[in-house]
Short mmCIF file of C-alpha atoms and ligand atoms in Angstrom, two decimals:
data_model
loop_
_atom_site.label_atom_id
_atom_site.label_comp_id
_atom_site.label_asym_id
_atom_site.label_seq_id
_atom_site.Cartn_x
_atom_site.Cartn_y
_atom_site.Cartn_z
CA MET A 1 56.96 67.91 106.75
CA PRO A 2 57.27 71.32 105.33
CA GLY A 3 60.31 73.16 106.72
CA PHE A 4 61.08 74.05 103.13
CA GLU A 5 57.94 76.14 102.82
CA LEU A 6 59.06 78.96 105.07
CA PHE A 7 62.59 79.85 103.99
CA GLY A 8 63.35 83.52 104.54
CA ASP A 9 65.69 86.22 105.74
CA LEU A 10 66.60 84.45 108.97
CA GLU A 11 67.97 81.51 106.98
CA ARG A 12 69.67 83.77 104.42
CA ASN A 13 71.38 85.83 107.15
CA GLU A 14 72.77 82.74 108.86
CA VAL A 15 74.07 81.40 105.55
CA ASN A 16 75.58 84.80 104.69
CA ASP A 17 77.65 84.70 107.89
CA VAL A 18 79.24 81.52 106.58
CA LEU A 19 79.65 82.78 103.04
CA GLN A 20 81.35 85.94 104.27
CA SER A 21 83.96 84.09 106.29
CA GLY A 22 84.28 81.37 103.65
CA VAL A 23 84.74 78.68 106.30
CA LEU A 24 82.41 75.95 105.13
CA MET A 25 83.71 73.25 107.45
CA ARG A 26 82.53 72.78 111.00
CA TYR A 27 85.94 71.98 112.47
CA GLY A 28 89.06 74.15 112.68
CA PHE A 29 89.98 77.36 110.83
CA ASP A 30 89.36 79.25 114.08
CA GLY A 31 91.07 82.45 112.98
CA MET A 32 89.20 82.77 109.68
CA ARG A 33 85.66 82.15 110.82
CA ASN A 34 84.86 85.48 112.50
CA GLY A 35 83.48 83.71 115.52
CA HIS A 36 80.88 81.77 113.52
CA TRP A 37 80.41 78.17 114.63
CA LYS A 38 77.05 77.29 113.10
CA ALA A 39 77.21 73.54 113.73
CA LYS A 40 78.18 74.06 117.36
CA GLU A 41 75.44 76.66 117.81
CA LEU A 42 72.87 74.37 116.24
CA GLU A 43 73.94 71.52 118.52
CA ALA A 44 73.51 73.78 121.55
CA ALA A 45 70.08 74.93 120.32
CA LEU A 46 69.00 71.33 119.77
CA GLU A 47 70.22 70.28 123.22
CA ASN A 48 67.87 72.88 124.59
CA THR A 49 64.93 72.13 122.28
CA LEU A 50 65.23 68.37 122.64
CA GLN A 51 66.10 68.42 126.35
CA SER A 52 69.09 66.23 125.76
CA LYS A 53 72.58 66.48 127.26
CA HIS A 54 74.40 65.82 124.01
CA VAL A 55 73.72 66.41 120.33
CA GLN A 56 75.93 65.39 117.44
CA LEU A 57 75.06 66.77 114.04
CA VAL A 58 75.66 64.52 111.05
CA SER A 59 75.11 64.67 107.30
CA SER A 60 71.64 63.05 107.14
CA GLY A 61 68.98 61.20 109.09
CA THR A 62 70.17 57.92 107.61
CA ALA A 63 73.69 58.71 108.84
CA ALA A 64 72.19 59.58 112.25
CA VAL A 65 70.64 56.12 112.59
CA SER A 66 73.82 54.36 111.50
CA VAL A 67 76.03 56.51 113.71
CA ALA A 68 73.71 56.02 116.71
CA LEU A 69 73.83 52.24 116.33
CA ALA A 70 77.58 52.21 115.79
CA ALA A 71 78.12 54.48 118.80
CA ALA A 72 76.34 51.96 120.99
CA GLY A 73 78.39 49.08 119.59
CA VAL A 74 75.85 47.50 117.24
CA GLY A 75 77.55 45.73 114.34
CA ALA A 76 78.18 42.51 112.42
CA GLY A 77 75.62 39.82 113.08
CA ASP A 78 73.65 41.78 115.68
CA GLU A 79 69.90 41.82 115.23
CA VAL A 80 68.03 45.11 115.34
CA ILE A 81 64.25 44.96 115.61
CA MET A 82 62.49 47.55 113.45
CA PRO A 83 58.96 48.17 112.15
CA THR A 84 57.52 47.17 108.76
CA PHE A 85 56.28 50.74 108.32
CA THR A 86 59.12 53.25 108.19
CA PHE A 87 61.41 54.66 105.51
CA VAL A 88 63.97 52.43 103.75
CA ALA A 89 66.67 54.35 105.65
CA SER A 90 65.96 52.18 108.71
CA PHE A 91 67.20 48.94 107.21
CA GLU A 92 69.85 50.69 105.13
CA ALA A 93 71.40 52.15 108.28
CA ILE A 94 71.33 48.78 110.06
CA MET A 95 72.79 46.89 107.10
CA MET A 96 75.53 49.49 106.61
CA LEU A 97 77.00 48.15 109.86
CA GLY A 98 76.70 44.49 108.88
CA ALA A 99 73.81 44.07 111.33
CA ILE A 100 70.53 42.32 110.57
CA PRO A 101 67.19 44.15 110.40
CA VAL A 102 64.42 42.10 111.97
CA LEU A 103 61.13 43.49 110.74
CA VAL A 104 58.07 43.16 112.93
CA ASP A 105 54.44 44.25 112.82
CA ILE A 106 53.07 47.62 113.77
CA ASP A 107 49.83 48.33 115.62
CA ASP A 108 47.16 51.05 115.57
CA THR A 109 49.72 53.66 116.67
CA LEU A 110 51.39 53.01 113.28
CA GLY A 111 54.51 52.22 115.31
CA LEU A 112 56.11 49.03 116.63
CA ASN A 113 53.71 46.54 118.15
CA PRO A 114 55.29 45.65 121.55
CA GLU A 115 53.96 42.06 121.41
CA ALA A 116 55.53 41.52 118.00
CA VAL A 117 58.78 42.98 119.33
CA GLU A 118 58.84 40.60 122.28
CA GLN A 119 58.22 37.60 120.03
CA ALA A 120 61.12 38.61 117.79
CA ILE A 121 63.74 38.83 120.55
CA THR A 122 66.54 36.26 120.25
CA PRO A 123 69.96 35.95 121.91
CA GLU A 124 71.31 37.93 118.92
CA THR A 125 69.01 40.93 119.49
CA LYS A 126 71.00 43.99 120.42
CA ALA A 127 68.60 46.87 119.87
CA VAL A 128 65.00 47.85 119.27
CA MET A 129 64.63 50.68 116.82
CA VAL A 130 61.35 52.46 117.26
CA VAL A 131 60.37 54.76 114.39
CA GLN A 132 58.05 57.60 115.32
CA MET A 133 56.24 57.77 112.01
CA CYS A 134 54.22 60.65 110.64
CA GLY A 135 54.38 62.94 113.65
CA SER A 136 53.32 60.54 116.38
CA MET A 137 54.71 57.69 118.44
CA ALA A 138 54.58 54.01 119.23
CA ASN A 139 53.60 52.64 122.63
CA MET A 140 56.73 53.95 124.33
CA LYS A 141 55.82 52.80 127.82
CA ALA A 142 55.57 49.16 126.74
CA LEU A 143 58.67 49.37 124.54
CA GLN A 144 60.76 50.94 127.29
CA ALA A 145 59.64 48.24 129.70
CA LEU A 146 60.54 45.53 127.19
CA CYS A 147 63.99 46.96 126.54
CA THR A 148 64.66 47.20 130.26
CA LYS A 149 63.41 43.65 130.84
CA HIS A 150 65.58 42.18 128.07
CA ASP A 151 68.51 44.57 128.53
CA LEU A 152 68.22 45.93 124.99
CA LEU A 153 69.20 49.25 123.57
CA LEU A 154 66.27 51.50 122.59
CA VAL A 155 67.09 53.64 119.57
CA GLU A 156 64.45 56.18 118.65
CA ASP A 157 64.15 57.36 115.07
CA ALA A 158 62.25 60.63 115.46
CA CYS A 159 63.12 61.91 111.98
CA GLN A 160 59.43 62.43 111.20
CA ALA A 161 58.30 63.61 114.62
CA ILE A 162 60.35 66.55 115.87
CA GLY A 163 58.16 68.54 118.26
CA GLY A 164 56.06 65.58 119.44
CA THR A 165 56.27 64.60 123.10
CA PHE A 166 55.60 61.63 125.37
CA ASN A 167 54.87 62.36 129.03
CA GLY A 168 56.25 65.84 128.40
CA LYS A 169 59.57 64.60 126.98
CA PRO A 170 60.49 65.41 123.38
CA LEU A 171 60.26 62.43 121.05
CA GLY A 172 63.80 61.30 120.30
CA SER A 173 64.90 61.91 123.88
CA ILE A 174 63.18 58.86 125.35
CA GLY A 175 65.38 56.07 124.02
CA ASP A 176 69.09 55.58 124.75
CA LEU A 177 69.81 57.44 121.54
CA GLY A 178 67.52 59.49 119.30
CA CYS A 179 67.87 60.30 115.61
CA PHE A 180 66.65 63.25 113.56
CA SER A 181 66.70 64.22 109.90
CA PHE A 182 66.79 67.76 108.58
CA ASP A 183 66.41 66.84 104.93
CA PHE A 184 64.34 69.06 102.68
CA VAL A 185 60.95 67.58 103.57
CA LYS A 186 61.18 67.51 107.35
CA THR A 187 59.48 69.88 109.81
CA ILE A 188 62.70 71.85 110.03
CA THR A 189 65.32 71.52 107.34
CA SER A 190 68.98 72.26 106.84
CA GLY A 191 68.82 71.17 103.19
CA GLU A 192 70.48 67.91 104.16
CA GLY A 193 71.50 66.97 107.68
CA GLY A 194 70.70 64.96 110.77
CA ALA A 195 71.40 64.66 114.46
CA VAL A 196 71.99 62.02 117.10
CA ILE A 197 70.93 62.92 120.62
CA THR A 198 71.75 61.11 123.86
CA ASN A 199 72.25 61.64 127.57
CA ASN A 200 75.05 59.08 127.59
CA LYS A 201 78.45 60.77 127.41
CA ASP A 202 80.27 57.72 126.06
CA TYR A 203 77.78 57.25 123.25
CA TYR A 204 78.06 60.96 122.48
CA LEU A 205 81.85 60.90 122.28
CA ASN A 206 81.60 57.88 120.02
CA THR A 207 79.20 59.74 117.69
CA ASP A 208 81.52 62.76 117.68
CA HIS A 209 84.59 60.72 116.72
CA TYR A 210 82.92 58.15 114.47
CA SER A 211 81.21 60.77 112.29
CA ASP A 212 84.59 62.42 111.59
CA HIS A 213 86.98 59.57 110.65
CA GLY A 214 87.61 58.76 114.32
CA HIS A 215 89.07 62.20 115.14
CA ASP A 216 89.11 62.70 118.91
CA HIS A 217 88.82 66.49 118.46
CA ILE A 218 91.31 67.17 121.24
CA GLY A 219 93.55 70.23 120.79
CA ASN A 220 93.55 72.58 117.84
CA ASP A 221 95.84 70.82 115.40
CA ARG A 222 93.62 68.57 113.32
CA GLY A 223 96.58 66.71 111.84
CA ALA A 224 97.90 65.88 115.29
CA GLU A 225 94.60 64.60 116.69
CA SER A 226 94.54 60.91 117.44
CA HIS A 227 92.09 58.26 116.25
CA PRO A 228 91.02 56.00 119.08
CA PHE A 229 88.95 53.88 116.66
CA LEU A 230 87.90 53.64 113.03
CA GLY A 231 85.40 56.14 111.75
CA TYR A 232 83.82 57.52 108.59
CA ASN A 233 82.81 60.91 107.29
CA PHE A 234 79.24 61.81 108.19
CA ARG A 235 80.03 65.48 108.89
CA ILE A 236 77.52 68.28 108.35
CA SER A 237 78.81 71.43 106.62
CA GLU A 238 78.60 74.90 108.13
CA LEU A 239 76.30 75.99 105.28
CA HIS A 240 73.78 73.30 106.12
CA ALA A 241 74.09 73.93 109.84
CA ALA A 242 73.46 77.65 109.26
CA VAL A 243 70.12 76.92 107.60
CA GLY A 244 69.24 74.51 110.42
CA LEU A 245 70.11 77.12 113.03
CA ALA A 246 67.62 79.57 111.56
CA GLN A 247 64.97 76.87 111.27
CA VAL A 248 65.29 75.50 114.80
CA LYS A 249 64.57 78.99 116.11
CA ARG A 250 61.31 78.88 114.16
CA LEU A 251 60.25 75.42 115.31
CA PRO A 252 57.68 76.67 117.87
CA GLU A 253 56.07 78.84 115.17
CA PHE A 254 56.01 75.90 112.71
CA LEU A 255 54.48 73.56 115.29
CA GLU A 256 51.77 76.03 116.14
CA ILE A 257 50.74 76.41 112.50
CA GLN A 258 50.82 72.65 112.00
CA LYS A 259 48.59 72.09 115.01
CA ARG A 260 46.06 74.67 113.82
CA ASN A 261 45.87 73.22 110.29
CA TYR A 262 45.73 69.66 111.59
CA GLY A 263 42.88 70.63 113.93
CA ILE A 264 40.73 72.00 111.11
CA LEU A 265 41.19 68.89 108.97
CA ARG A 266 40.67 66.48 111.84
CA GLU A 267 37.51 68.15 113.01
CA ALA A 268 36.06 67.95 109.50
CA LEU A 269 36.92 64.28 109.02
CA SER A 270 35.65 63.37 112.50
CA GLN A 271 32.13 63.99 111.26
CA ILE A 272 32.32 60.88 109.07
CA PRO A 273 31.53 57.81 111.19
CA GLU A 274 33.54 55.50 108.88
CA VAL A 275 36.73 57.49 109.49
CA THR A 276 38.86 56.54 112.50
CA PHE A 277 42.21 57.90 113.62
CA ARG A 278 45.50 56.36 114.67
CA THR A 279 45.91 55.78 118.39
CA VAL A 280 48.16 58.22 120.19
CA PRO A 281 49.43 56.54 123.38
CA GLU A 282 48.28 58.06 126.67
CA GLY A 283 50.70 60.82 127.64
CA GLY A 284 51.64 61.42 124.01
CA GLU A 285 51.23 64.59 122.00
CA GLU A 286 51.71 64.49 118.25
CA SER A 287 53.85 66.99 116.37
CA TYR A 288 50.88 67.37 114.01
CA ALA A 289 53.14 66.98 110.98
CA PHE A 290 50.58 64.58 109.46
CA LEU A 291 46.94 63.74 109.88
CA ASN A 292 46.66 59.94 109.78
CA PHE A 293 43.31 58.23 109.45
CA PHE A 294 41.82 54.86 108.62
CA LEU A 295 39.01 53.98 106.23
CA PRO A 296 37.04 50.73 106.60
CA ASN A 297 38.97 48.75 103.96
CA LEU A 298 41.75 48.73 101.36
CA ASP A 299 39.46 49.40 98.44
CA MET A 300 38.02 52.53 100.03
CA ALA A 301 41.48 53.79 100.96
CA ARG A 302 42.63 53.32 97.37
CA GLN A 303 39.57 55.13 96.06
CA ALA A 304 40.08 57.99 98.53
CA SER A 305 43.72 58.32 97.56
CA GLU A 306 42.73 58.58 93.87
CA ALA A 307 39.85 60.96 94.58
CA PHE A 308 42.14 63.28 96.56
CA LYS A 309 44.60 63.41 93.66
CA THR A 310 41.84 64.08 91.13
CA ASN A 311 40.44 66.88 93.30
CA GLY A 312 43.78 68.62 93.87
CA VAL A 313 44.19 67.47 97.48
CA ASP A 314 47.94 66.86 97.37
CA GLY A 315 50.32 65.37 99.95
CA CYS A 316 48.05 62.49 101.02
CA PHE A 317 49.85 59.15 101.02
CA HIS A 318 48.42 55.65 100.86
CA TYR A 319 51.55 53.87 102.03
CA PHE A 320 50.26 50.40 101.15
CA ASP A 321 50.97 51.20 97.51
CA ASN A 322 54.09 53.29 98.14
CA ASN A 323 57.54 51.98 97.19
CA TRP A 324 59.53 53.58 100.00
CA HIS A 325 57.73 53.28 103.30
CA TYR A 326 56.24 49.84 103.62
CA ILE A 327 57.59 46.28 103.49
CA ARG A 328 55.12 45.23 100.75
CA LYS A 329 57.12 46.97 98.02
CA TRP A 330 60.65 46.35 99.33
CA ASP A 331 61.57 43.65 96.85
CA HIS A 332 65.14 44.95 96.66
CA LEU A 333 65.51 44.09 100.33
CA LYS A 334 63.68 40.75 100.11
CA ASN A 335 65.80 39.73 97.09
CA LEU A 336 69.01 41.20 98.54
CA LYS A 337 69.72 43.27 95.45
CA SER A 338 73.03 44.77 96.45
CA LEU A 339 75.84 46.32 94.40
CA TYR A 340 78.34 44.40 96.47
CA PRO A 341 78.32 40.98 98.13
CA ILE A 342 76.33 40.79 101.36
CA SER A 343 77.81 38.70 104.16
CA GLN A 344 76.56 35.14 104.64
CA GLU A 345 75.52 36.12 108.15
CA VAL A 346 73.21 38.88 106.92
CA LYS A 347 71.89 36.71 104.05
CA LYS A 348 71.00 34.00 106.53
CA GLY A 349 69.57 36.55 108.92
CA LEU A 350 67.26 37.95 106.25
CA ALA A 351 66.04 34.61 104.89
CA TYR A 352 62.83 34.98 106.94
CA LEU A 353 61.68 37.71 104.54
CA GLN A 354 61.04 35.07 101.85
CA THR A 355 58.15 33.61 103.79
CA LYS A 356 57.14 35.90 106.62
CA THR A 357 53.85 37.75 106.22
CA PHE A 358 52.73 40.80 108.14
CA GLU A 359 48.93 40.61 108.33
CA LYS A 360 48.67 42.94 111.31
CA SER A 361 50.69 45.63 109.54
CA ASP A 362 48.68 45.11 106.34
CA TYR A 363 45.48 45.56 108.34
CA TYR A 364 46.52 49.07 109.35
CA ILE A 365 48.57 50.26 106.40
CA ALA A 366 46.06 49.04 103.80
CA ARG A 367 43.39 51.28 105.35
CA ASN A 368 45.56 54.22 106.35
CA ILE A 369 45.93 57.56 104.62
CA SER A 370 48.57 59.98 105.89
CA CYS A 371 48.09 63.60 104.91
CA LEU A 372 50.96 66.02 105.11
CA ILE A 373 50.17 69.21 107.01
CA LYS A 374 51.55 72.24 105.23
CA LEU A 375 52.46 75.55 106.83
CA SER A 376 51.78 77.81 103.86
CA TRP A 377 48.02 77.16 103.72
CA THR A 378 45.72 80.01 104.63
CA GLU A 379 42.82 79.17 106.91
CA ALA A 380 40.47 79.41 103.93
CA GLU A 381 42.65 76.96 101.98
CA VAL A 382 42.67 74.41 104.80
CA LYS A 383 38.90 74.69 105.09
CA ALA A 384 38.46 74.25 101.33
CA ARG A 385 40.74 71.21 101.45
CA ALA A 386 38.78 69.80 104.39
CA SER A 387 35.51 70.14 102.45
CA LYS A 388 36.96 68.41 99.39
CA MET A 389 38.25 65.54 101.54
CA VAL A 390 34.96 65.12 103.36
CA GLU A 391 33.02 65.20 100.09
CA ALA A 392 35.28 62.60 98.47
CA ILE A 393 35.16 60.22 101.44
CA LYS A 394 31.40 60.54 101.87
CA GLN A 395 30.88 59.54 98.24
CA ILE A 396 33.16 56.54 98.63
CA VAL A 397 31.64 55.20 101.83
CA LYS A 398 28.08 55.50 100.62
CA SER A 399 28.66 53.84 97.20
C1 LIG B 401 61.70 57.74 109.56
C2 LIG B 401 62.89 58.21 108.78
N1 LIG B 401 64.11 57.80 109.14
C3 LIG B 401 65.21 58.21 108.49
C4 LIG B 401 65.11 59.05 107.40
C5 LIG B 401 66.34 59.42 106.67
O1 LIG B 401 66.60 60.79 106.66
P1 LIG B 401 67.53 61.44 105.53
O2 LIG B 401 66.70 61.67 104.32
O3 LIG B 401 67.98 62.72 106.14
O4 LIG B 401 68.66 60.50 105.31
C6 LIG B 401 63.86 59.48 106.97
C7 LIG B 401 63.73 60.36 105.81
O5 LIG B 401 62.68 60.50 105.21
C8 LIG B 401 62.71 59.05 107.68
O6 LIG B 401 61.49 59.42 107.31
#
């Protein structure tokens, strides 16, 4: 997710506007800021790009997920269904609110398995959090139907999939609320930052107030604003928003390069019969941020991962052995290693992790390799990489 690769004059000029006025905060200081409102401008640009009525910028993708859940009233003791394959931020954001993450299996989309979701629904379930991992999406049609049937909130974490679409709608805009990250390794970056998008005005106003200590942002005297409810500080700074503003303008260019590089690699790997690819649901179009493929078994995937490293093919992840993205290595969650006491309710709610196994997720993640698609590669470099990958895999499958 290489927004960081193409940082240039556009970004520098936007940042310079902020440095020249010296107003680093997104709220207030109207007279000093020379008309520059980078966070507001970025929100407007994202509304357009993501075809969403409302966008609230926040300080990170993790904050976005927490703020989205809070804005919709998810809190203490509520259960939120989430996938076993994601980033740790998913359960962190849920637990920050005193809610309980209920982890369920994924399927060949590498996203939530709708059957597993349905089995996990209890009277305590408040939301389903679908995570659009590695540039593509889960079976959104089935998940939407399930959420409607059971009257559940659908929160879409599209942090890794900006630019992907389902039935022509941008990923992130399909659920009740969508979340994005603009950290340094996402398709577009603001250094650090995130966004919550929604078409629901009440949820939006909640995100606006909650992410700024509960400020209602009415009037132009910050000290006199009222606080309809408790909030925290998840604000983005103008400096970060300025970088994001430059990058969002370049998103179409980034997506085009990604798609071209992805296409070259995919075509090369398609020639190996033992290689299969993740399922993209009908109506879905990936963002092409990653090329995800399966090998026949765990051993071969491990060998391929090693061979890629040895041959200088970087940015290919075998998440089965990765500490951050898959349940298998989340012992800190399973053992509730927390700096501060966790509520009895959450402890009880997470007890299932001591015994529950996730064979279906293992089946996919053990065999999956996810390769980052970079923007800075020349065509010759992508082709050379493709040849190295094909060579390495062919050797593994024939031995
Ligand atoms: C799926 C997913 N959700 C949330 C996040 C959190 O984003 P941030 O790093 O901006 O907090 C990430 C970051 O990698 C992510 O991949």
